[in-house]
CSV table of C-alpha atoms in Angstrom, one decimal:
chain,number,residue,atom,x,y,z
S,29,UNK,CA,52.9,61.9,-25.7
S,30,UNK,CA,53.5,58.5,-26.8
S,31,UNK,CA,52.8,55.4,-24.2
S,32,UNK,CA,52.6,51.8,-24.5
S,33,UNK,CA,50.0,50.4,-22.0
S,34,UNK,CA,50.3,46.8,-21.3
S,35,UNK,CA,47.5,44.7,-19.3
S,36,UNK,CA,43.8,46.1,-20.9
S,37,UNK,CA,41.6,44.8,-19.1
S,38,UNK,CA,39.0,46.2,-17.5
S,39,UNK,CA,40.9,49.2,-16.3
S,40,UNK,CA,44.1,49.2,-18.7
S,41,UNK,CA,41.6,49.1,-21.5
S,42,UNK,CA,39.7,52.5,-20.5
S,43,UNK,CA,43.0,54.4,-19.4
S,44,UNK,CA,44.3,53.6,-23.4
S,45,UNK,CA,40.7,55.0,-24.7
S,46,UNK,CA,41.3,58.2,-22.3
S,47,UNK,CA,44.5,58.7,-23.1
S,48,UNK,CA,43.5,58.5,-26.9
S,49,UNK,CA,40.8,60.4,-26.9
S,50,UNK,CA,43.2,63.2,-25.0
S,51,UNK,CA,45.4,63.6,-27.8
S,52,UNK,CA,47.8,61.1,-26.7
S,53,UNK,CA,48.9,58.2,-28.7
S,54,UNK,CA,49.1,54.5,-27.5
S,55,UNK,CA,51.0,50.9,-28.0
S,56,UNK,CA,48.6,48.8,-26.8
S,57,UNK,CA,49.0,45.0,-25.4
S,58,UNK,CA,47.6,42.2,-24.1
S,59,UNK,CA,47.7,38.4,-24.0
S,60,UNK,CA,44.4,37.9,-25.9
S,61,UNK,CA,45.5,39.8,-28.9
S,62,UNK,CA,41.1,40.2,-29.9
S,63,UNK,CA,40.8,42.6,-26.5
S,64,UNK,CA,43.9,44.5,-28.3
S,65,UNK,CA,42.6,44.6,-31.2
S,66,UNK,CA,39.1,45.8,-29.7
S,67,UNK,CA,40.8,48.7,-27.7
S,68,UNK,CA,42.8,49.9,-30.7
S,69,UNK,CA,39.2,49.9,-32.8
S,70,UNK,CA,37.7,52.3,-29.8
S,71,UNK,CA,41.1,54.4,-29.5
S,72,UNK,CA,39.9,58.0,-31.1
S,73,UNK,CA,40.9,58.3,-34.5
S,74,UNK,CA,43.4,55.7,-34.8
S,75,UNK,CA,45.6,57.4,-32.1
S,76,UNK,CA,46.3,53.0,-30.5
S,77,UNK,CA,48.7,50.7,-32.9
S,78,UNK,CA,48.9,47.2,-31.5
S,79,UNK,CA,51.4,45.2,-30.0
S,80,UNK,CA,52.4,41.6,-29.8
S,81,UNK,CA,54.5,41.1,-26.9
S,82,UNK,CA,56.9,43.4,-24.7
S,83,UNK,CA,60.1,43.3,-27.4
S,84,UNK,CA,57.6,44.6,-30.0
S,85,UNK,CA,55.9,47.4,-27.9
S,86,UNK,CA,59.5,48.9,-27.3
S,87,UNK,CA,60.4,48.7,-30.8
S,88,UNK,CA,57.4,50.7,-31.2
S,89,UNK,CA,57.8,53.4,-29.3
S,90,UNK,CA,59.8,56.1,-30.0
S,91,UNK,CA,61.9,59.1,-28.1
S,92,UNK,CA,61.8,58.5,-24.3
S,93,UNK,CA,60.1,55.2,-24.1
S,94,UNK,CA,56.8,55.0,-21.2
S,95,UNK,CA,55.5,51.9,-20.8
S,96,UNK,CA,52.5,51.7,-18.2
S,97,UNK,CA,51.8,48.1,-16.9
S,98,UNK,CA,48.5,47.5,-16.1
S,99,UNK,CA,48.5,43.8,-14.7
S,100,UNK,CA,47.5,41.6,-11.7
S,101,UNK,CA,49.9,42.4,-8.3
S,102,UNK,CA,52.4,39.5,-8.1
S,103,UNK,CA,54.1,37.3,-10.1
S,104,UNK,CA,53.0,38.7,-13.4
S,105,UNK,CA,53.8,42.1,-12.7
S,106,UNK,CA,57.2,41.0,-11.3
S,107,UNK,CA,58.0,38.8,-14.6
S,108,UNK,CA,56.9,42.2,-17.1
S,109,UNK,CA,58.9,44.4,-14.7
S,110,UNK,CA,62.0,42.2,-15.4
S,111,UNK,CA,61.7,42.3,-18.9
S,112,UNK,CA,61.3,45.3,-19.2
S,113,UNK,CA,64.5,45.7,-17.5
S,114,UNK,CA,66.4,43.7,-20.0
S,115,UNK,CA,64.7,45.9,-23.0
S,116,UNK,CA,64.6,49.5,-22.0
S,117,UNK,CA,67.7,51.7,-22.0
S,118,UNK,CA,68.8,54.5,-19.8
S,119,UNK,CA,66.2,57.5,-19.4
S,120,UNK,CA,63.0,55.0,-20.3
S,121,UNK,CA,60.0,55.0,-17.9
S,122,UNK,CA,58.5,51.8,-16.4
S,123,UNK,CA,54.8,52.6,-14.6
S,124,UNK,CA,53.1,50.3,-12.7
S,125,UNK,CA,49.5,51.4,-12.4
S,126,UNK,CA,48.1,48.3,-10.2
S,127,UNK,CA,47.8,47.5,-6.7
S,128,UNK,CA,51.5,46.2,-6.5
S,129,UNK,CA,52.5,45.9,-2.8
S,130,UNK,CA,54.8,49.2,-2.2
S,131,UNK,CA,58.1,47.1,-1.1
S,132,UNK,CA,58.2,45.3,-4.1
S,133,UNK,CA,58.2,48.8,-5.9
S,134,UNK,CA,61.3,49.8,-3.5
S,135,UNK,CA,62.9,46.7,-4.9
S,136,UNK,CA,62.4,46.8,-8.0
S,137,UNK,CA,62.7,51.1,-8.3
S,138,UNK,CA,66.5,49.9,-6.7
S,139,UNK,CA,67.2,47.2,-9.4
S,140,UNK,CA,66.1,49.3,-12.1
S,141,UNK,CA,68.3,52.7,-11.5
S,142,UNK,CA,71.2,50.7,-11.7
S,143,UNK,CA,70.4,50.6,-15.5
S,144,UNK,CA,69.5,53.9,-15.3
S,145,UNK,CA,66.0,53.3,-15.8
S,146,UNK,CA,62.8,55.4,-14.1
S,147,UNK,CA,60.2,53.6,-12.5
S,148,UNK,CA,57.0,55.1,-11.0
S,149,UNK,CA,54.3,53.3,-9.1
S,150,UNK,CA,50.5,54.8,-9.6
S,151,UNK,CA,48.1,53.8,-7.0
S,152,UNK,CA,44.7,54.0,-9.3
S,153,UNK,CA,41.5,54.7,-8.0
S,154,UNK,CA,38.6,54.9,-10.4
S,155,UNK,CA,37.4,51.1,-11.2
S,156,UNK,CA,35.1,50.7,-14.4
S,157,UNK,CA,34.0,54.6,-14.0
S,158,UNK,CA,37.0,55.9,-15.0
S,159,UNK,CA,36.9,55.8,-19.0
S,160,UNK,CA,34.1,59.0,-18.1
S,161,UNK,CA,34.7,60.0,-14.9
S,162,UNK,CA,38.7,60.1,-15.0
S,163,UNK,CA,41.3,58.6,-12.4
S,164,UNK,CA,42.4,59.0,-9.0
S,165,UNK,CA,46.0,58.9,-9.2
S,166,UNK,CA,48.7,58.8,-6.1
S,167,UNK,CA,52.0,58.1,-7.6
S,168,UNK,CA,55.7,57.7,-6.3
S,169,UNK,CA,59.0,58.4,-8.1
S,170,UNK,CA,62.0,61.0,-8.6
S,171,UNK,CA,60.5,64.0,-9.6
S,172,UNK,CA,62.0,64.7,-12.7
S,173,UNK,CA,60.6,61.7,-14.5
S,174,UNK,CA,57.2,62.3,-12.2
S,175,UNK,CA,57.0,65.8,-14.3
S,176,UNK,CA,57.5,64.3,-17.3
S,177,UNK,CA,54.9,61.9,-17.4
S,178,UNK,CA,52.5,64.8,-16.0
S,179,UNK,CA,50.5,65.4,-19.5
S,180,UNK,CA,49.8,62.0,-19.0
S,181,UNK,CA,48.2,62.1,-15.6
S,182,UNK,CA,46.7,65.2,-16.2
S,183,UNK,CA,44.8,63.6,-19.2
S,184,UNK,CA,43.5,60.7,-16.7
S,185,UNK,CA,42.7,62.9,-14.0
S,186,UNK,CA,39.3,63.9,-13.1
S,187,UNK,CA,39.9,67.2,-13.1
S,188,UNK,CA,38.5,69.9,-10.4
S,189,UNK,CA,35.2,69.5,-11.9
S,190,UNK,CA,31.9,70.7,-9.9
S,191,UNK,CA,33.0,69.5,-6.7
S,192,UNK,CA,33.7,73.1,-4.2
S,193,UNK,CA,36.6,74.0,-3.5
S,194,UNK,CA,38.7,73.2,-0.2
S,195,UNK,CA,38.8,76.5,1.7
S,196,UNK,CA,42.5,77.6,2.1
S,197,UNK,CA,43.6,75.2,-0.4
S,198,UNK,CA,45.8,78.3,-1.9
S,199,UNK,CA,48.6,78.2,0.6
S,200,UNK,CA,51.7,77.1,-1.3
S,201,UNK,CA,52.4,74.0,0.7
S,202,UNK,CA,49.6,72.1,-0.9
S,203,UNK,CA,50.1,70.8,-4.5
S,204,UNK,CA,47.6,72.0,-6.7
S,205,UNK,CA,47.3,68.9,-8.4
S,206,UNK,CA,45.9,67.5,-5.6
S,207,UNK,CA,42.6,69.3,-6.6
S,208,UNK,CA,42.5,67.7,-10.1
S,209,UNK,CA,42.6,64.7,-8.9
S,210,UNK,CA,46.5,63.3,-8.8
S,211,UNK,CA,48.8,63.4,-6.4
S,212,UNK,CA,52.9,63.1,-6.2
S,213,UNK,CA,53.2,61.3,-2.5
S,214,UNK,CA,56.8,61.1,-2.6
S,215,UNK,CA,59.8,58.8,-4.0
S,216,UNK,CA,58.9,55.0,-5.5
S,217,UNK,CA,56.7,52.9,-3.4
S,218,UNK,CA,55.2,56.2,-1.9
S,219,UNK,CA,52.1,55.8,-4.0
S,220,UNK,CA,50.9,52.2,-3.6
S,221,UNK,CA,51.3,52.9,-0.1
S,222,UNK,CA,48.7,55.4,0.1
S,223,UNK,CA,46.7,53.7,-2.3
S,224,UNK,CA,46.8,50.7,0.0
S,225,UNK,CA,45.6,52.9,2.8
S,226,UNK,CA,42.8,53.9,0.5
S,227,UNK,CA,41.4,50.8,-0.1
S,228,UNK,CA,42.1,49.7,3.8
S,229,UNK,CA,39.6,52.5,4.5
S,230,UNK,CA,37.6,51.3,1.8
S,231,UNK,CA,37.2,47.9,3.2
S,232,UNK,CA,36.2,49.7,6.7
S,233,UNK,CA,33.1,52.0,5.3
S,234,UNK,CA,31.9,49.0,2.9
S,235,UNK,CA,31.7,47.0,6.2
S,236,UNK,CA,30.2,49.8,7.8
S,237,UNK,CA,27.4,50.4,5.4
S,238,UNK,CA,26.6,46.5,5.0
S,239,UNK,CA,26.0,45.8,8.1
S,240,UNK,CA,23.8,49.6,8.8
S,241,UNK,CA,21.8,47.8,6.1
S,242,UNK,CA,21.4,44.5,7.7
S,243,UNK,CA,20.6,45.4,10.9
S,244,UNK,CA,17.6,47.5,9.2
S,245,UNK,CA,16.6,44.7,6.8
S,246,UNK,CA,16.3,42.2,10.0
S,247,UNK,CA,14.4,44.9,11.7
S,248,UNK,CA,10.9,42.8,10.6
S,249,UNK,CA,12.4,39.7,12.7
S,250,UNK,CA,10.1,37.2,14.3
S,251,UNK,CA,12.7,37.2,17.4
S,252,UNK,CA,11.4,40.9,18.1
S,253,UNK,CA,8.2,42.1,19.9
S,254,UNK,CA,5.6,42.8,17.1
S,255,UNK,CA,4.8,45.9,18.0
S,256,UNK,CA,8.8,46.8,17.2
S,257,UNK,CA,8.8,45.1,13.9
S,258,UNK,CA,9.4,47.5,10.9
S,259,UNK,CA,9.1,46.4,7.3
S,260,UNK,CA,12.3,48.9,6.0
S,261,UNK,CA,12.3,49.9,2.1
S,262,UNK,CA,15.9,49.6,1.3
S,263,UNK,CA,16.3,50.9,-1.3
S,264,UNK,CA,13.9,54.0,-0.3
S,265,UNK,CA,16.6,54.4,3.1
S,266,UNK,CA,19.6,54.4,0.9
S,267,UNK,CA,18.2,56.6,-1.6
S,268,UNK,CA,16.9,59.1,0.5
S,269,UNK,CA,20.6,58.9,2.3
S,270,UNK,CA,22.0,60.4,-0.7
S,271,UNK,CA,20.2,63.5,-0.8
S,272,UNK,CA,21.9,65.4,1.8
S,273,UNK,CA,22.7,63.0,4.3
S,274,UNK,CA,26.1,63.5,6.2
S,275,UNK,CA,26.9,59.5,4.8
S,276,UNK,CA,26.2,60.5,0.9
S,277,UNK,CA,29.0,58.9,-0.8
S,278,UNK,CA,30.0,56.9,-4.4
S,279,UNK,CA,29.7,53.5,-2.1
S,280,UNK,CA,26.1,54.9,-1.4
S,281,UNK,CA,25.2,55.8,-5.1
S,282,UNK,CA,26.4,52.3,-6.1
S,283,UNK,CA,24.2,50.5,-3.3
S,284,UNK,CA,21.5,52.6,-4.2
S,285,UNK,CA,21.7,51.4,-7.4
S,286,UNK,CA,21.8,47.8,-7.1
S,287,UNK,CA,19.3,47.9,-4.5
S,288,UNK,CA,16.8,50.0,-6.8
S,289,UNK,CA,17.3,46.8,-9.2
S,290,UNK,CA,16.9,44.0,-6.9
S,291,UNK,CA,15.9,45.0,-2.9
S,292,UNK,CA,16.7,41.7,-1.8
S,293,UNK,CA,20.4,41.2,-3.9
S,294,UNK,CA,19.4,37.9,-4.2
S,295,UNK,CA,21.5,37.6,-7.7
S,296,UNK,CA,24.9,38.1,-5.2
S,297,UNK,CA,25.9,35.3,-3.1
S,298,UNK,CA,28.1,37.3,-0.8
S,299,UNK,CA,31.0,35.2,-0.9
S,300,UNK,CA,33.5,38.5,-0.8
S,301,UNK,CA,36.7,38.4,-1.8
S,302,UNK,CA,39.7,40.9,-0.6
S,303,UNK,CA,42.6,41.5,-3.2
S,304,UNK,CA,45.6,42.2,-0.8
S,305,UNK,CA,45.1,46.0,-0.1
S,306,UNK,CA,43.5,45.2,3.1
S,307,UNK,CA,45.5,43.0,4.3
S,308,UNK,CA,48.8,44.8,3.5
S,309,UNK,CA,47.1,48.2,5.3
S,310,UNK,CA,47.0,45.8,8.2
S,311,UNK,CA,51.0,44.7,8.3
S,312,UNK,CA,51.8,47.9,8.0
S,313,UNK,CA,49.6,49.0,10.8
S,314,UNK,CA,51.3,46.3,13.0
S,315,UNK,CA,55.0,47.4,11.8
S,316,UNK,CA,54.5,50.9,13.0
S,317,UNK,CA,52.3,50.1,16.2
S,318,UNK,CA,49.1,51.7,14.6
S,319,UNK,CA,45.7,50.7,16.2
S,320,UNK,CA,43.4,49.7,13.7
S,321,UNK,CA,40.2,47.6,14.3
S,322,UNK,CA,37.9,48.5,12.0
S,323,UNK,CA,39.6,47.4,8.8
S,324,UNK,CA,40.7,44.5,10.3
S,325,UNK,CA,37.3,43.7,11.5
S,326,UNK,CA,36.4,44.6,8.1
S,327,UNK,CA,39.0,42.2,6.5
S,328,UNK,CA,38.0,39.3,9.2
S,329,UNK,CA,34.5,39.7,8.0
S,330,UNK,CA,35.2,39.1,4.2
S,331,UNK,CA,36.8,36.0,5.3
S,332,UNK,CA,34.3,34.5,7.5
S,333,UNK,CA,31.9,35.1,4.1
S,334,UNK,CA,33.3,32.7,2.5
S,335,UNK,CA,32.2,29.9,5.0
S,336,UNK,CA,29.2,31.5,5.3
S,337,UNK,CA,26.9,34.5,4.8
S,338,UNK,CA,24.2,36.5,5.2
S,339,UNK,CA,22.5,40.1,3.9
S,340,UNK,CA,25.4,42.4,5.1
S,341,UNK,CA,28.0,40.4,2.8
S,342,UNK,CA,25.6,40.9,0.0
S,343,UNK,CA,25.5,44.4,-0.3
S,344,UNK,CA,29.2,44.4,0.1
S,345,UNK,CA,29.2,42.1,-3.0
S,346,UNK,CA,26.5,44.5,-4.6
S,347,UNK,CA,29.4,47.5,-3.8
S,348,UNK,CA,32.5,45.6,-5.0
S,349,UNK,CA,30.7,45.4,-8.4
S,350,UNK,CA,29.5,48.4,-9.0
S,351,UNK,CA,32.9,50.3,-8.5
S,352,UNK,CA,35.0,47.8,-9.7
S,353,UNK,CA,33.0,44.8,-11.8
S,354,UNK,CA,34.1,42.3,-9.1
S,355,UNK,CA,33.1,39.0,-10.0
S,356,UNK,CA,32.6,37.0,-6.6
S,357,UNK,CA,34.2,33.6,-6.0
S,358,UNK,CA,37.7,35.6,-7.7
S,359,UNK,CA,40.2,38.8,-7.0
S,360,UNK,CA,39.4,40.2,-10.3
């Protein structure tokens, strides 16, 4: 299939090289027309053909015109959205692959029908990882123009790979795609919603595992008797967690790894930042009368990091890159 992909940063940029290297050819745009032009030169054989704006990425396209928007949630995403509006015609796809909050994709699913245009939200897990290890994908839209971006999914899927299988998964209730990684959730907005909840619950086992690793690293404290002081290998403990342990995770692997290249994280700062997932998870928690105090002791914590912080909010630092290539002090 053909798709113009606009946004390539350091997700939009992989999904285009996946999608290429997938048999799938790609329009590619982005603001800084070198990172476009870098993209297109990794794109298997030649399969990405650059774009200078919106106007020209349509004109480029051909057939039923898919144009995934990989961009910042907010005001940029809005502007593209409406543009978009203006040059697509009646049967063309919009996507919106970031972490847009799932009212505006009601609104803007509602504006858009009226011209008879399809839009589709894609809550995308996956971070730097996912040029290799493929996407997470919970999406929301009608399901006719759901199926026909499937090819597309499928290609940036992870696939079932070696992970066993979920015992009575064959029941014919449960989507099978749901095994390969991507999942319809329902109509528009129905997929950054559960991808919000994702990353709430993200937020909560981050917190969990930073502070599990400060309260061992401040297990030598003066404050203690001596004779309960224990000089803890962290990276040995979270290592050794991995192999077997009921807590053996991704977040684990990645704070295995930056604790394997610097025990005492002393290149993070641990000022964390929180992109909006966490606190949207939390609104909608309070709308529906939903307890839920871990992420929003989680969320609490990232603020309070800012003024201030200490060992735990370092290895949630350490985390944030290594899935994502979080810079700290930003949302990006």
């Amino acid at each position: 299939m053909q798709i113009g992909i606009v946004g390539l940063g350091k997700m939009g940029g992989n999904i285009s090289i996946r999608l290429t290297r997938h048999g799938h050819d790609v329009v590619a745009y982005d603001r800084d027309p070198a990172v476009t032009a870098k993209v297109c030169e990794q794109a298997e054989g030649g399969r990405a053909t650059a774009a200078t704006g919106l106007k020209d990425m349509v004109g480029k396209l051909s057939g039923r015109k898919i144009i995934w928007l990989m961009l910042p949630a907010g005001e940029v995403t809005e502007q593209a959205v409406q543009e978009l509006g203006t040059l697509m015609s009646r049967g063309d796809i919009v996507i919106d692959g970031g972490n847009s909050f799932y009212k505006d994709d009601i609104r803007r699913a509602a504006e858009l029908v009226k011209k008879g245009i399809d839009y589709i939200d894609v809550g995308t897990s996956g971070g730097v990882w996912g040029l290799e290890r493929g996407y997470c994908m919970m999406y929301g839209g009608t399901k006719e123009a759901t199926d026909h971006i499937d090819p597309i999914l499928s290609a940036l899927a992870p696939g079932i790979g070696d992970i066993p299988r979920t015992p009575n998964r064959d029941k014919p209730e449960f989507d099978p795609r749901a095994e390969q990684g991507y999942l319809h959730c329902g109509p528009a907005g129905s997929g950054h919603f559960v991808k919000m909840v994702h990353n709430g619950i993200e937020y909560g086992i981050m917190q969990a595992f930073a502070e599990g690793f400060d309260v061992m690293k401040s297990k030598n404290s003066t404050e203690l008797p001596e004779d309960q002081r224990f000089e803890l290998n962290m990276a040995d403990i979270a290592e050794v967690w991995r192999r077997g342990s009921v807590v053996s995770s991704w977040l684990l692997d990645l704070s295995a790894s930056a604790l394997a290249g610097n025990p005492d994280l002393s290149n993070y700062k641990g000022d964390v930042a929180d992109s909006g997932e966490g606190r949207w998870t939390i609104e909608a928690a309070i709308e529906e009368a939903v307890p839920v105090p871990v992420i929003t002791a989680s969320l609490f914590t990232r603020f309070r990091s800012r003024t201030g912080n200490n060992y735990a909010e370092k290895m949630l630092s350490a985390m944030r890159f290594g899935f994502g290539g979080h810079i700290e002090g930003t949302n990006n």
